[in-house]
mmCIF file of C-alpha atoms in Angstrom:
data_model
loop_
_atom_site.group_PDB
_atom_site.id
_atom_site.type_symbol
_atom_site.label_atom_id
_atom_site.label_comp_id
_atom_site.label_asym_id
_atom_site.label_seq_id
_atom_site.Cartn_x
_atom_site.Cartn_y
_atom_site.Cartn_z
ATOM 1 C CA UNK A 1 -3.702 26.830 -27.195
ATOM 2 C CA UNK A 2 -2.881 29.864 -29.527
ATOM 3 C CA UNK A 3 -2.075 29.689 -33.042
ATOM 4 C CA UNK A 4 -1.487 32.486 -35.463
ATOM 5 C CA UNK A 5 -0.011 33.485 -38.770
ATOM 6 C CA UNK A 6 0.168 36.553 -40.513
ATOM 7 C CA UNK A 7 -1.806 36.868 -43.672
ATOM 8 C CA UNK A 8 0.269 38.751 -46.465
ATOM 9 C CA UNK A 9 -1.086 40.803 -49.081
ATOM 10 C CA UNK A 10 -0.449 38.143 -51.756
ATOM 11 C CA UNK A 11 -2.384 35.229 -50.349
ATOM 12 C CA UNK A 12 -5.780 34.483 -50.345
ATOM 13 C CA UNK A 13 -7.173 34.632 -47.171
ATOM 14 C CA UNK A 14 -9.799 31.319 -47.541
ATOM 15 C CA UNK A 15 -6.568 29.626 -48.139
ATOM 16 C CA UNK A 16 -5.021 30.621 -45.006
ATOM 17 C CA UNK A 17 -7.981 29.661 -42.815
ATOM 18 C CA UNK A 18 -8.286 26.402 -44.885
ATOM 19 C CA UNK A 19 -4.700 25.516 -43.577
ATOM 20 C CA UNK A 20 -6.011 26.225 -40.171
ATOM 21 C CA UNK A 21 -8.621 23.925 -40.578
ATOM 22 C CA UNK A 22 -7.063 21.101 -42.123
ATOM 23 C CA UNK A 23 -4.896 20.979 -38.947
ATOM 24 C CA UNK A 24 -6.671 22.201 -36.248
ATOM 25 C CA UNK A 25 -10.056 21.429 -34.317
ATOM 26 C CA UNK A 26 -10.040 25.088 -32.889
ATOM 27 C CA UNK A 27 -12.752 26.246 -30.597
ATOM 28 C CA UNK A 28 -12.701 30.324 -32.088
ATOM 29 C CA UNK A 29 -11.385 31.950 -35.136
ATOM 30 C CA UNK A 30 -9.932 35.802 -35.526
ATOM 31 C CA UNK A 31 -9.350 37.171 -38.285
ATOM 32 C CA UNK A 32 -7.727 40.846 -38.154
ATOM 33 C CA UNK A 33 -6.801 42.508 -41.216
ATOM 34 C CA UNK A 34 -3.518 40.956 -41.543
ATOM 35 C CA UNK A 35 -3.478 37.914 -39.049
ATOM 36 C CA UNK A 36 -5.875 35.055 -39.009
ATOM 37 C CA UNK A 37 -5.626 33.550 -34.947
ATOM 38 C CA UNK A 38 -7.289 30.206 -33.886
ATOM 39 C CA UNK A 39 -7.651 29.108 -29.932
ATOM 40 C CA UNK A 40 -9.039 26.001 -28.363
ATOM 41 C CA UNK A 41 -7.690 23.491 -25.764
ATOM 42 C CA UNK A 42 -5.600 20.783 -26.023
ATOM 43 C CA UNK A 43 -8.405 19.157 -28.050
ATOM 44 C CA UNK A 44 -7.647 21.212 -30.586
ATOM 45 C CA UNK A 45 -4.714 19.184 -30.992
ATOM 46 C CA UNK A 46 -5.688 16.045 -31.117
ATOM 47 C CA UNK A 47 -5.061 16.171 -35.239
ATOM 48 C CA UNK A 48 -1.884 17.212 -34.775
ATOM 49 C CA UNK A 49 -1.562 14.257 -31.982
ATOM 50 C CA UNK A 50 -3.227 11.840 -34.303
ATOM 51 C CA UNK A 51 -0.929 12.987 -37.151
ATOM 52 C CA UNK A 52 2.716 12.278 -35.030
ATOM 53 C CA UNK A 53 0.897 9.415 -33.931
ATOM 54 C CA UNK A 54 0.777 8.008 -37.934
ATOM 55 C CA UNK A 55 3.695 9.202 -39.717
ATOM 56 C CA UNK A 56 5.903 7.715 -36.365
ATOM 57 C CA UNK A 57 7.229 11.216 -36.122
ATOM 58 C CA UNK A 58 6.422 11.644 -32.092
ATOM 59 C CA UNK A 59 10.799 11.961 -31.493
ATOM 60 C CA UNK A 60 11.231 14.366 -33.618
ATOM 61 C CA UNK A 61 8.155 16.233 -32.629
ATOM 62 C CA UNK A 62 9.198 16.006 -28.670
ATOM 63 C CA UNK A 63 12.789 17.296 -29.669
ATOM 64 C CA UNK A 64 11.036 20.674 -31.560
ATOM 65 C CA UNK A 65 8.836 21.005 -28.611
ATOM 66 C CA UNK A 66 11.384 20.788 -25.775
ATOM 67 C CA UNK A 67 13.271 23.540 -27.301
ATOM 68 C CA UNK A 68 10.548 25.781 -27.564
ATOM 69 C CA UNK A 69 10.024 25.194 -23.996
ATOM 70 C CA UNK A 70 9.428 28.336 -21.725
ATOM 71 C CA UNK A 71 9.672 26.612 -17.843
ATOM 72 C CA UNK A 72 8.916 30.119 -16.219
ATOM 73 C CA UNK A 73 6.206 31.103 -18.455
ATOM 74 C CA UNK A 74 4.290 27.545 -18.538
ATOM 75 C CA UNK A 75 4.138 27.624 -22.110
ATOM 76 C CA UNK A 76 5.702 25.961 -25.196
ATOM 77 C CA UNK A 77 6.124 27.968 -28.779
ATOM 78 C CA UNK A 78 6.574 26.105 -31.825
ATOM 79 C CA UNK A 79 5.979 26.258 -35.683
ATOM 80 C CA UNK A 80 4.109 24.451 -38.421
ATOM 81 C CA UNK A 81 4.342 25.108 -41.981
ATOM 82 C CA UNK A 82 1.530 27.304 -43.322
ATOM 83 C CA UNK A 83 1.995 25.575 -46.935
ATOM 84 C CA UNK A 84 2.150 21.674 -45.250
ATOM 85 C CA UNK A 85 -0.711 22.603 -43.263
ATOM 86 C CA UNK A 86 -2.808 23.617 -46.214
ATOM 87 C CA UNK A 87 -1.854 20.615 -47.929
ATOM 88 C CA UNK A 88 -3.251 18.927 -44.969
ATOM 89 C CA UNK A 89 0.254 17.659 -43.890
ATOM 90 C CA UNK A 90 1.939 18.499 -40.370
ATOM 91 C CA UNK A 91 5.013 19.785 -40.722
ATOM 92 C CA UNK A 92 7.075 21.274 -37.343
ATOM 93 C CA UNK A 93 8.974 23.587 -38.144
ATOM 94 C CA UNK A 94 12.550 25.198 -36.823
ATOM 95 C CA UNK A 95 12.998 28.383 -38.612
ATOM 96 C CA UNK A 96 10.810 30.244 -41.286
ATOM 97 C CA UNK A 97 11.189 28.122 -44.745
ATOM 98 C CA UNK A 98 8.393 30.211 -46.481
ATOM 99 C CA UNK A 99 8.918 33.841 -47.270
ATOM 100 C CA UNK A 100 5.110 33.744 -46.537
ATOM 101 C CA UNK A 101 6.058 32.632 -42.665
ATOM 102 C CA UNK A 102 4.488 30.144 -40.700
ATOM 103 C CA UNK A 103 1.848 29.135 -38.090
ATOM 104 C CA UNK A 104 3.151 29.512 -34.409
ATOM 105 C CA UNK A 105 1.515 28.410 -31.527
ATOM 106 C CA UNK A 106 1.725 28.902 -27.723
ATOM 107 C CA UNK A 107 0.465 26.313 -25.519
ATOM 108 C CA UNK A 108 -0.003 27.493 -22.355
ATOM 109 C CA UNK A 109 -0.336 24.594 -19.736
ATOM 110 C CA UNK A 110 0.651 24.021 -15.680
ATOM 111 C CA UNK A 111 2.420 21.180 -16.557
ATOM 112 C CA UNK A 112 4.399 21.887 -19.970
ATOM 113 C CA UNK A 113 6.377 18.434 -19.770
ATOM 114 C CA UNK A 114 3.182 16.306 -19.492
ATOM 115 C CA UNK A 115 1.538 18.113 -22.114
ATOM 116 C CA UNK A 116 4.571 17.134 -24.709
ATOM 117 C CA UNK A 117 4.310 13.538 -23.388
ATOM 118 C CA UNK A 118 0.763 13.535 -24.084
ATOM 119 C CA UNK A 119 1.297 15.010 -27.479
ATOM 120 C CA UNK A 120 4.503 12.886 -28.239
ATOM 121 C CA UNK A 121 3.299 9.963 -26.483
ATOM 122 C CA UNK A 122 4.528 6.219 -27.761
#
């Protein structure tokens, strides 16, 4: 798993790895002069799971996921909000809501469709 978000000249930087963290149980952290990256396996999302899991949100979740979908590539791309995620909140994402952008992450997996059921599971 891959996540990354670009870091804009008008946001604070602690804040943007503080989202990270309040979402993520990443293994490494990168931070380039304009990105900040985080990568771990799919224990890293086991907040995110947890998080579907409570607010009964797993549908909705699956739907997002399945459209971001790459078959040939053995990957799904999706996006959480940077501003829910520093909030602490989980919040997948369609389109850009924040001029600031948002986090997107690959998962890159041999089997893409169990992966979402383990995710999205019921």
């Amino acid at each position: 798993m891959e996540a990354h978000a670009k870091v804009h000249p008008t946001e604070d930087l602690d804040k943007v790895i503080e989202a990270f963290s309040n979402v993520f149980d990443y293994d490494d952290l990168i931070i380039t002069e304009d990105q900040v990256t985080v990568t771990g396996s799919s224990s890293t999302l086991r907040p995110v799971k947890e998080f579907l899991e409570k607010r009964q949100i797993r549908d909705t979740a699956r739907k997002i996921l399945i459209k971001g979908l790459e078959p040939d590539l053995n990957e799904i791309n999706f996006k959480i909000s940077k501003q829910a995620a520093f909030a602490g909140i989980i919040n997948l994402v369609e389109d850009d809501l924040s001029p600031l952008g948002e986090i997107e992450l690959t998962i890159k997996t041999k089997n893409p469709e169990e992966f979402i059921d383990w995710l999205c599971h019921h």
